[in-house]
Short mmCIF file of C-alpha atoms and ligand atoms in Angstrom, two decimals:
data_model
loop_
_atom_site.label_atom_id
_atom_site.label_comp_id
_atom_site.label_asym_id
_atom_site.label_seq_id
_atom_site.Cartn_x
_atom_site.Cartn_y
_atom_site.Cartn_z
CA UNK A 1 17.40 -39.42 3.02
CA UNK A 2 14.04 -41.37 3.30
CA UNK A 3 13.68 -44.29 6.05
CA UNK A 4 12.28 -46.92 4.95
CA UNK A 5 11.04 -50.22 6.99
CA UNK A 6 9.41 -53.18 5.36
CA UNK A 7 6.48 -54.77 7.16
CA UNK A 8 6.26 -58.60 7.20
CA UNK A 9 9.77 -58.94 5.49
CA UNK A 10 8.78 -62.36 3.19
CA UNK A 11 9.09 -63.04 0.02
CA UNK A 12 7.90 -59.28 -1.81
CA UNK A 13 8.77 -57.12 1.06
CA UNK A 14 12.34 -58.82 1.56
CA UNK A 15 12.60 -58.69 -2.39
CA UNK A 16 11.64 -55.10 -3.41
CA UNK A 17 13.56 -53.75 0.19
CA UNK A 18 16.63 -55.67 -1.44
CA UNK A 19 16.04 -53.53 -4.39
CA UNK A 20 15.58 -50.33 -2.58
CA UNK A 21 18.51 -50.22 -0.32
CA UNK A 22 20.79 -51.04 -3.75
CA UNK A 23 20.38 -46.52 -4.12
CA UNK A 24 21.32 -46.23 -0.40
CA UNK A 25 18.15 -45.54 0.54
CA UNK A 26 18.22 -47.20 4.86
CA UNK A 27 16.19 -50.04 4.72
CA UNK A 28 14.72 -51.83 7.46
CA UNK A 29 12.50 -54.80 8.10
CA UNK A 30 10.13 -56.02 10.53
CA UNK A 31 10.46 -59.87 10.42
CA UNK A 32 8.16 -62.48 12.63
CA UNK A 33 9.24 -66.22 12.16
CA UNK A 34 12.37 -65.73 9.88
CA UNK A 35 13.76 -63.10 12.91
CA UNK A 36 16.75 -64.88 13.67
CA UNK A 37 17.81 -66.36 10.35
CA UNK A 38 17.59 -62.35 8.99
CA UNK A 39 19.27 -60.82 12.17
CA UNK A 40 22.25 -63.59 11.77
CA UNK A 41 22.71 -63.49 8.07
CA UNK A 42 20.61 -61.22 6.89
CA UNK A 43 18.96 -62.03 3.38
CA UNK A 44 20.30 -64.24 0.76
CA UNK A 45 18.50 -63.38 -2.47
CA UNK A 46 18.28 -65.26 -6.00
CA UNK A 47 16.96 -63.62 -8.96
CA UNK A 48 17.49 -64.71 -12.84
CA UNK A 49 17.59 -60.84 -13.09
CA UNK A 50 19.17 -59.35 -10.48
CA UNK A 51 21.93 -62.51 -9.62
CA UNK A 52 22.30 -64.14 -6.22
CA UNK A 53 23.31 -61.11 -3.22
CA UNK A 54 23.05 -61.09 -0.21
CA UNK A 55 21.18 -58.31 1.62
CA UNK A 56 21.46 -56.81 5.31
CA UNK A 57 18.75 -54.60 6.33
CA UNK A 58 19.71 -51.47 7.96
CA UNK A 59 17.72 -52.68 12.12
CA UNK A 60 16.20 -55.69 12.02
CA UNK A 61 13.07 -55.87 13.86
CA UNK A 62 11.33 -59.16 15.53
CA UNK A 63 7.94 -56.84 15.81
CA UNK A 64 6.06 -53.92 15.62
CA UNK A 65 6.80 -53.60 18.88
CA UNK A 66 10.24 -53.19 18.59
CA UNK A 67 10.18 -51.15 15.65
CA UNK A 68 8.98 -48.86 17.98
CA UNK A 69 11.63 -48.51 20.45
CA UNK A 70 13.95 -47.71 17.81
CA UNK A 71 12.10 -43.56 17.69
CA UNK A 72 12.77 -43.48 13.67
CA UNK A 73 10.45 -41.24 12.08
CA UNK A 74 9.60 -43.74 9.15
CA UNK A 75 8.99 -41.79 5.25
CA UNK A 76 7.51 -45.29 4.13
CA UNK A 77 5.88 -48.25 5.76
CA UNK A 78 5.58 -50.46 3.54
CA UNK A 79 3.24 -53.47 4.34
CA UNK A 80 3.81 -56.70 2.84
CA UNK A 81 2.51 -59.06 4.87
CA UNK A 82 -0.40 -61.43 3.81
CA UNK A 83 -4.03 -59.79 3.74
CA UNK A 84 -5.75 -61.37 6.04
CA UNK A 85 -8.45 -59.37 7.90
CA UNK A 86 -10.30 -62.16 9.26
CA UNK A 87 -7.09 -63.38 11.14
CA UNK A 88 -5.83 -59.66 11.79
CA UNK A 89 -6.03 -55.85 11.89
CA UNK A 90 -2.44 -55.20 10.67
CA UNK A 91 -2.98 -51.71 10.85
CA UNK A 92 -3.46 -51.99 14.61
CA UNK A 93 0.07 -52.91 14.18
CA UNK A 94 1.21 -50.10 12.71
CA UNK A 95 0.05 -47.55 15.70
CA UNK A 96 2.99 -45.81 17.08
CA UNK A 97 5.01 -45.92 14.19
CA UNK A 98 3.00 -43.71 11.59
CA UNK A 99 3.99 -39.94 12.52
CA UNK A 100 3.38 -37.27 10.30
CA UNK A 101 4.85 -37.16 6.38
CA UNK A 102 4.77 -41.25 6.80
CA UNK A 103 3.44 -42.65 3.77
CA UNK A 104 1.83 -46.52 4.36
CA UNK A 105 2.84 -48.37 1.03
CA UNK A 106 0.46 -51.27 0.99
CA UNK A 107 1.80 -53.81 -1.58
CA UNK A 108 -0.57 -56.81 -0.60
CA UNK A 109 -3.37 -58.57 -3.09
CA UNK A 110 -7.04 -58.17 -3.23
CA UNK A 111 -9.86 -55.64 -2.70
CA UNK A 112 -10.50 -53.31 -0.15
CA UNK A 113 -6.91 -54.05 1.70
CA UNK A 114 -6.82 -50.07 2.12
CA UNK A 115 -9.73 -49.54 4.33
CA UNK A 116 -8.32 -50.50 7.81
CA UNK A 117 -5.49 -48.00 7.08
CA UNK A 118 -7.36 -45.28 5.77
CA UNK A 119 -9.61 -45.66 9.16
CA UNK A 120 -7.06 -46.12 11.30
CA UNK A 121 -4.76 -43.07 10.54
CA UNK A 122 -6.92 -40.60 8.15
CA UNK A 123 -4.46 -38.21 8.11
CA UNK A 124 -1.64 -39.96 6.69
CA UNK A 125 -1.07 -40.93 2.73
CA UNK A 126 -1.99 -44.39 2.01
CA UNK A 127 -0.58 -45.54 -1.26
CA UNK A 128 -2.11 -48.77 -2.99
CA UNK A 129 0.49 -50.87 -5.04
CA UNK A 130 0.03 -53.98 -7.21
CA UNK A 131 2.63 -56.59 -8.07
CA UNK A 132 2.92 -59.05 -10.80
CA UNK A 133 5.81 -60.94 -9.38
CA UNK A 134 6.75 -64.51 -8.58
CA UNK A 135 8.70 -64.67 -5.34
CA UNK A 136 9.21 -67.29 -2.30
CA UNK A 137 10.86 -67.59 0.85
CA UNK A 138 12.00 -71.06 0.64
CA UNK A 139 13.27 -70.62 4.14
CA UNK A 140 13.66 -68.41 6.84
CA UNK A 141 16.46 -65.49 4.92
CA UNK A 142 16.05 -67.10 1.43
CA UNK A 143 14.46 -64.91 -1.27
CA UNK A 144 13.67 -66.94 -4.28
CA UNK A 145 12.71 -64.20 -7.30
CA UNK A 146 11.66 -66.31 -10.32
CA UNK A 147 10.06 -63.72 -12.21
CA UNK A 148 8.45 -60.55 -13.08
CA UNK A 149 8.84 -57.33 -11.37
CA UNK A 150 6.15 -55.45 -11.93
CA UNK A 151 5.26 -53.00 -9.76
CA UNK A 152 2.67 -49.86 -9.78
CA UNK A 153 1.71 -47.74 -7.22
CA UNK A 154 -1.01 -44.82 -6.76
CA UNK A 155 -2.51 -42.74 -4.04
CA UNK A 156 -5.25 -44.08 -2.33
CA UNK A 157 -7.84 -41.36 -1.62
CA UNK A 158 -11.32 -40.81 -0.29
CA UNK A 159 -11.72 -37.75 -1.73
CA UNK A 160 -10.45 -38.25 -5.31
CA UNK A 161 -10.37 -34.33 -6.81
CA UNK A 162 -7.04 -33.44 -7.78
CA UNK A 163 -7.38 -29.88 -6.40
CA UNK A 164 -7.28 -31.50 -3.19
CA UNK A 165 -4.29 -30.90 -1.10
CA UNK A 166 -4.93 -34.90 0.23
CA UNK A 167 -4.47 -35.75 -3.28
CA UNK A 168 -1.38 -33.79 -4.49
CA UNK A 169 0.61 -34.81 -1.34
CA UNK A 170 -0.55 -38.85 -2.19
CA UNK A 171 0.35 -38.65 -5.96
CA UNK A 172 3.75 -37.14 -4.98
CA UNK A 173 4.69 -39.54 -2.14
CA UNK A 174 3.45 -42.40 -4.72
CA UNK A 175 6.06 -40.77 -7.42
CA UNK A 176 8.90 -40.45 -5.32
CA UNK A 177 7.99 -44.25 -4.09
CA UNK A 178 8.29 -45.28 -7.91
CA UNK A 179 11.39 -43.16 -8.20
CA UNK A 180 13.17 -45.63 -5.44
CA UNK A 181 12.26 -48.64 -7.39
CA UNK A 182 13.50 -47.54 -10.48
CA UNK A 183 16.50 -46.49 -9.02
CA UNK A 184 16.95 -49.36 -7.39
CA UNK A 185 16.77 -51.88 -10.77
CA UNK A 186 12.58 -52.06 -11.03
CA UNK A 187 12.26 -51.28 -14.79
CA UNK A 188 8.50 -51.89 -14.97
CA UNK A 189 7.61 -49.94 -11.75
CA UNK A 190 4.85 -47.33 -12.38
CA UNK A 191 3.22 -44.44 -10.46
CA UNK A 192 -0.57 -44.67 -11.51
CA UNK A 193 -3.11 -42.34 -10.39
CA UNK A 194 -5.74 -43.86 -8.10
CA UNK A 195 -8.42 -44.69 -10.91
CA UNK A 196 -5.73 -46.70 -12.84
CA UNK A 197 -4.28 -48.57 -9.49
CA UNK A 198 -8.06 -49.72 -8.45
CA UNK A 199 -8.87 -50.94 -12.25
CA UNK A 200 -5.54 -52.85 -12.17
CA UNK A 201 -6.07 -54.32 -8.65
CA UNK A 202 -9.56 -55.82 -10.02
CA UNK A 203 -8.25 -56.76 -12.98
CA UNK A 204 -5.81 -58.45 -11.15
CA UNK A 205 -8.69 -60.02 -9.06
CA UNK A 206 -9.86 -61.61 -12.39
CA UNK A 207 -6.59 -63.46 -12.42
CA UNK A 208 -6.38 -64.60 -8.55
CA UNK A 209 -10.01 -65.54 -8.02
CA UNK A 210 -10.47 -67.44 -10.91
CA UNK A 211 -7.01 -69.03 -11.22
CA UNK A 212 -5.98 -69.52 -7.22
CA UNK A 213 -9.46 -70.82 -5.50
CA UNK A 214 -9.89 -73.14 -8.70
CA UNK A 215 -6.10 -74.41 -7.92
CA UNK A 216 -7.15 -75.63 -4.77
CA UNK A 217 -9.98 -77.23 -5.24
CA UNK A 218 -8.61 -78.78 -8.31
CA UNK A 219 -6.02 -80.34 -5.49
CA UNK A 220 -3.46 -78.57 -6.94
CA UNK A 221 -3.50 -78.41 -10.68
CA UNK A 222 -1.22 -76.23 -12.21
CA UNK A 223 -1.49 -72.59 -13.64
CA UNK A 224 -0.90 -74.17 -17.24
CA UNK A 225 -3.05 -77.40 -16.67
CA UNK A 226 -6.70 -75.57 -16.18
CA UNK A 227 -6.00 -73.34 -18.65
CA UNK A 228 -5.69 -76.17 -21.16
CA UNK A 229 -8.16 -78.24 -19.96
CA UNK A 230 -11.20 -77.75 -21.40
CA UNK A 231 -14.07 -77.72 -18.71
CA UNK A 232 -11.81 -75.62 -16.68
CA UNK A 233 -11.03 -72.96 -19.09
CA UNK A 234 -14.60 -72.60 -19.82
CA UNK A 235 -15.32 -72.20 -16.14
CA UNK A 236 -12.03 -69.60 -15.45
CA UNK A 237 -12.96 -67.67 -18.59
CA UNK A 238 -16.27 -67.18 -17.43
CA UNK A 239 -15.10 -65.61 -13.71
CA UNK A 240 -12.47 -63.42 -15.54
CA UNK A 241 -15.59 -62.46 -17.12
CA UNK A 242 -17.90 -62.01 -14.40
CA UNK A 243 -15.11 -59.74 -12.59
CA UNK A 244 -14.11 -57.86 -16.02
CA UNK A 245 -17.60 -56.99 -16.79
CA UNK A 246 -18.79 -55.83 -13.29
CA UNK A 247 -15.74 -53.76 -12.35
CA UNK A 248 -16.13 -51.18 -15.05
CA UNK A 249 -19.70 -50.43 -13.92
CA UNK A 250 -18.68 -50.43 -10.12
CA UNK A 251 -15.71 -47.88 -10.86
CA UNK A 252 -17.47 -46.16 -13.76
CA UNK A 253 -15.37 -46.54 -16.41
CA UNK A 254 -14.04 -49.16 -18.79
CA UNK A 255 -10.55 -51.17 -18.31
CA UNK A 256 -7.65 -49.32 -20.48
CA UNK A 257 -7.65 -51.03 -23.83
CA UNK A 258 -4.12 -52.18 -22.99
CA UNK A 259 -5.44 -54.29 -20.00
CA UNK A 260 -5.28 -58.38 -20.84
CA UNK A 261 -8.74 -59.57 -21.87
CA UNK A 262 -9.92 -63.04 -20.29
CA UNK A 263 -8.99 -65.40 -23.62
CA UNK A 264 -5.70 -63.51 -24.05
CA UNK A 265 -4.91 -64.31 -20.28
CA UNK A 266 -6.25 -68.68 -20.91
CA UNK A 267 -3.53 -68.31 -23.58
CA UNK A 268 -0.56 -67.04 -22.60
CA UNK A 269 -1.55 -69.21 -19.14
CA UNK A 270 -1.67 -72.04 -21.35
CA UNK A 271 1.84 -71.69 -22.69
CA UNK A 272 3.76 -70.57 -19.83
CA UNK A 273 4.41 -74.48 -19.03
CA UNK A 274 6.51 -74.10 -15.45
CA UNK A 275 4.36 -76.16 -13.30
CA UNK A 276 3.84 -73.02 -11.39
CA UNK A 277 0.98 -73.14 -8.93
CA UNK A 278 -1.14 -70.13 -7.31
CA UNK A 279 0.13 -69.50 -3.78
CA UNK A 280 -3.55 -70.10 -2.69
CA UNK A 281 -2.36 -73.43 -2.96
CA UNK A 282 0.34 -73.38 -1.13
CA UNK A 283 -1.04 -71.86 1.71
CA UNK A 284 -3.59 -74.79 1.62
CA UNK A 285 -1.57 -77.54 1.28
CA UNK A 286 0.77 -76.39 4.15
CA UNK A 287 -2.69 -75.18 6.63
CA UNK A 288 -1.86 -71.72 7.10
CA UNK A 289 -4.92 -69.14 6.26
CA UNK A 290 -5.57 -68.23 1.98
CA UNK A 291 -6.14 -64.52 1.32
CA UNK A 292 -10.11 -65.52 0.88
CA UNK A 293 -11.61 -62.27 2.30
CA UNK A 294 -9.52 -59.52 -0.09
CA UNK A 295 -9.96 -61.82 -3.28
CA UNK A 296 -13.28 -63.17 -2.92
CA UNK A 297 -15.44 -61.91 0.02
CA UNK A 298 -14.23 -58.29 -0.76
CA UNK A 299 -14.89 -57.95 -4.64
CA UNK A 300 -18.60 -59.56 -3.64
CA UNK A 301 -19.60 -57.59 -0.77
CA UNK A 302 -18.09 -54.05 -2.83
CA UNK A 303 -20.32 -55.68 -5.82
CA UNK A 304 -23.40 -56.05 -4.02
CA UNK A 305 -22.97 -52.98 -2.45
CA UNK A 306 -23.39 -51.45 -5.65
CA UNK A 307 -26.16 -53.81 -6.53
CA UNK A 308 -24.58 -56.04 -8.55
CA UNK A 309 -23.91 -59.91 -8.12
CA UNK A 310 -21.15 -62.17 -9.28
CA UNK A 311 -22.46 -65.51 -8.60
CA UNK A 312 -19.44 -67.86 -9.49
CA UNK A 313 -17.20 -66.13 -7.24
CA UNK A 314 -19.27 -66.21 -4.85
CA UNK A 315 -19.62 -69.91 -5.40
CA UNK A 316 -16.03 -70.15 -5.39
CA UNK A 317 -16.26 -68.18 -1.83
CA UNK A 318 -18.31 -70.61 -0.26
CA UNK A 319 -16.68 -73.81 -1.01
CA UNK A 320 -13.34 -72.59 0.31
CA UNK A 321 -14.42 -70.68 3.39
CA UNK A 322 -16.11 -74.06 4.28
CA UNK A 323 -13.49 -76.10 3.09
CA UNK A 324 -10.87 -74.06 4.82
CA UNK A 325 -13.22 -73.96 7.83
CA UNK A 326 -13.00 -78.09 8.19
CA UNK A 327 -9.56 -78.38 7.75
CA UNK A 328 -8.99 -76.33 10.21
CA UNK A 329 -11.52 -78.11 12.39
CA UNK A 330 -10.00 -81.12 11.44
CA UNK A 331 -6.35 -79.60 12.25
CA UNK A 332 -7.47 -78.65 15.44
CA UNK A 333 -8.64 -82.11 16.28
CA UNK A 334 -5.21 -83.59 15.82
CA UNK A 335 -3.32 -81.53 18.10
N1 NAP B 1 4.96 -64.01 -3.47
C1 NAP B 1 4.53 -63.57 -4.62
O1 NAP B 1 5.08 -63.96 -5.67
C2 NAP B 1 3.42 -62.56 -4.70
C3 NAP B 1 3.09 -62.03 -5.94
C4 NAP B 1 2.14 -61.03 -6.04
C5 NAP B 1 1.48 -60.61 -4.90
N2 NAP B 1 1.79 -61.17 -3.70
C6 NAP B 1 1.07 -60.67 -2.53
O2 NAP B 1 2.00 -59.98 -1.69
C7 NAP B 1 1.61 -60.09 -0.30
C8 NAP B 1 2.78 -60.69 0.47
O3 NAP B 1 2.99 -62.00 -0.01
P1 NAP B 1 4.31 -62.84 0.24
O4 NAP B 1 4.31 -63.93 -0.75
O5 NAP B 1 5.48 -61.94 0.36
O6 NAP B 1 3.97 -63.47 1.67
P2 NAP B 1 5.01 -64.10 2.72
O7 NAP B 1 6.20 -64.62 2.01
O8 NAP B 1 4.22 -65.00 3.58
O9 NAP B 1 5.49 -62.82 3.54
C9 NAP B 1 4.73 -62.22 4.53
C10 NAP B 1 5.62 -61.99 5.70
O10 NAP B 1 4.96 -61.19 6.65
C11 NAP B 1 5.29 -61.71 7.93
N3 NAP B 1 4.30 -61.26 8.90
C12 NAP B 1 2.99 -61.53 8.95
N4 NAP B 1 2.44 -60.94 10.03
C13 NAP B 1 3.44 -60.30 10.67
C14 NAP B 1 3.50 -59.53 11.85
N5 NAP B 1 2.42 -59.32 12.60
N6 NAP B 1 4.70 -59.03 12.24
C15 NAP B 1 5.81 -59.26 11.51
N7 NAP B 1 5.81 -59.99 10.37
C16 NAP B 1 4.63 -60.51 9.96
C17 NAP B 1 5.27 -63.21 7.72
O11 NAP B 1 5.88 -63.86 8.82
P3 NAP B 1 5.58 -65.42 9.14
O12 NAP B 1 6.50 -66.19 8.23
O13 NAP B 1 5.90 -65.55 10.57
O14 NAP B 1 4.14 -65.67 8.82
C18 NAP B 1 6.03 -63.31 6.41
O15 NAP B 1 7.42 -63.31 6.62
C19 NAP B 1 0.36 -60.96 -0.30
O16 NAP B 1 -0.79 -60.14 -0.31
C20 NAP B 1 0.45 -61.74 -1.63
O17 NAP B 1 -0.79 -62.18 -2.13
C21 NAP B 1 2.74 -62.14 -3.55
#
C-alpha cells in the first residue's frame, strides 16, 4: 500500500488528499497555520461534485520537521504549497523525508517550479502536475471545491530519452499517481508524458500571467469583467499571445491542436459570469506574497535564455514586483 503525505495541506493538497484516501490509500498531511483546526477536526470538505465530507488524514503533521520523526518511508510527496522561491526553498524542506522509490509530486503553478527538486535530490522521480481547479480554504479545516478537477501529471526529466531507465521509472510512478486519482473520483486526471505536461504548464502560464497580474492591478476586476471590456481584452489577448507564440519555439514544437487558443479562452472567460477573481488577487488584497517569480520572472528569464523576449510580461513583471515591493514597505511601516 503506497504512503502518501501532502505538503502544505491548503486548499489543492487538502482537496485531491481527500480524494485519494476515498481508495484507502494512508494519507497524510503536513499542515502550518491550519495545524490545530486539522489535528482537532480534521477536514471538512464542500464540493458541488463530490458533496460535503469530512476528511481525517491518516498523522497530521505541524512541519516538516515532524514529518520526520514519524520514520515513514513516503511513495509520494506531494507538494502543494504556494511557489514561492523568492520567500523559500521548499525543497530544503523536504530533506530527510525523500528516501529511495519516493516520488516528489509537485502540483504547484508556474515555470521552472521543478528545478530546486531536481537539484536537491537528483536521484529521486520528480513528477510535474498541472491543475485546472477552483478551490479555497475559507478557514483553517474548510475545503471549499467550486469547480473543475482537472488534473495531469508527467515525469519530469533531464534526460528526456525514453530508453532511459530515469525515464521509465518517472512515467510509471506518474501512471500509478493518475491511477490513485481516478480511483479516488478524479475523472479528468491524466498521465502525460513530459513534453505534453511542460506545453500545458505554459499554456497554462498564458492564462495566469495575463489574467492574474492584470486582476490586480485592475484593483480587482473580475475574471469575466476584463475579458469583456474592451481595452483589456485587447491587452490579455495579446500576452496569451506573446506566451502562445514563444513557447512552441522554446520547447520545439507546436501546442496540440486541442489546446485553447487565446480568443477561444476571452470567450468562454467572458461568459463564465461568477465574479470569480484570480487568486493573485487575493493574495494581494490580504498582503501575503503572489506567485510572481514561477508565472512571470520564470517564463522571461527561460525566454531570454533562449533568446527570445516577451516584453508585456515582462512589463507586467515589473509593475507588480515594485508594487508588491511598496506595499510591503508600506506594511512594514505600520507595524
Ligand atoms: N486554489 C486553487 O484553486 C488553485 C488552482 C490551480 C492551481 N493552484 C496552485 O496550487 C498551489 C497551491 O495553492 P493553494 O490554493 O492550495 O494554496 P493554499 O491554500 O495557500 O495552500 C498552501 C498551503 O501550504 C501551507 N504551507 C506553506 N508553506 C508551508 C510549510 N513550510 N510547511 C507546512 N505547510 C506550508 C500553507 O500554510 P499557511 O496557511 O500557514 O500559509 C497552506 O496551508 C499554488 O501553486 C497555486 O497557484 C491553486
Amino acid at each position: 500500500m503506497p504512503e502518501v503525505l501532502i505538503f502544505g495541506a491548503g486548499a489543492v493538497g487538502a482537496f485531491y488528499g481527500s480524494l485519494i484516501a476515498k481508495t484507502s490509500t494512508p494519507v497524510s498531511v503536513v499542515c502550518r497555520s491550519n495545524f490545530s483546526a486539522v489535528r482537532d477536526k480534521g477536514f471538512a470538505v464542500t464540493s458541488p461534485q463530490y458533496g460535503s465530507y469530512t476528511w481525517k488524514p491518516t498523522r497530521v503533521f505541524s512541519s516538516a520537521e515532524d514529518a520526520k520523526t514519524a520514520n515513514v518511508h513516503w511513495s509520494y510527496i506531494v507538494v502543494t504549497t504556494k511557489a514561492l522561491p523568492d520567500v523559500s526553498d521548499d525543497s530544503a524542506l523536504l530533506e530527510g523525508l525523500v528516501s529511495d522509490g519516493t516520488a516528489i509530486v509537485l502540483i504547484q503553478n508556474g515555470l521552472g517550479i521543478e528545478d530546486p527538486y531536481i537539484r536537491r535530490f537528483p536521484q529521486a522521480t520528480v513528477l510535474s502536475a498541472v491543475t485546472i481547479v477552483s478551490a479555497s480554504q475559507p478557514s483553517h479545516g474548510k475545503i471549499a471545491h467550486n469547480r473543475w478537477t482537472r488534473i495531469n501529471t508527467g515525469p519530469y526529466l533531464t534526460d528526456t530519452s525514453p530508453a532511459s531507465e530515469a525515464s521509465h521509472t518517472a512515467t510509471s510512478k506518474a501512471n500509478e499517481f493518475t491511477d490513485l486519482l481516478v480511483s479516488g473520483g478524479v475523472k479528468d486526471a491524466s498521465a502525460y508524458t513530459h513534453q505534453k505536461l511542460q506545453q500545458v504548464r505554459w499554456h497554462k502560464i498564458a492564462i495566469n500571467a495575463s489574467m492574474n497580474p492584470s486582476s490586480v492591478l485592475a484593483n480587482g476586476a473580475t475574471n469575466a469583467a476584463m475579458a469583456l471590456d474592451t481595452e483589456m481584452s485587447i491587452h490579455l489577448k495579446a500576452v496569451m499571445e506573446e506566451v502562445l507564440t514563444t513557447a512552441p519555439k522554446i520547447l520545439g514544437a507546436p501546442f496540440p491542436a486541442e489546446f485553447a487558443t487565446s480568443e477561444h479562452i476571452i470567450r468562454s472567460t467572458s461568459k463564465n459570469d461568477s465574479g470569480s477573481r484570480p487568486s493573485m488577487w487575493g493574495d494581494w488584497e490580504s498582503g501575503r506574497p503572489m506567485e510572481l517569480e514561477v508565472i512571470l520572472g520564470n517564463p522571461i528569464r527561460i525566454a531570454k535564455e533562449k533568446g527570445y523576449d516577451m516584453p508585456r510580461m515582462q512589463s507586467l513583471y515589473a509593475l507588480l514586483k515594485m508594487a508588491q515591493f511598496n506595499r510591503d514597505k508600506q506594511k512594514g511601516s505600520k507595524l
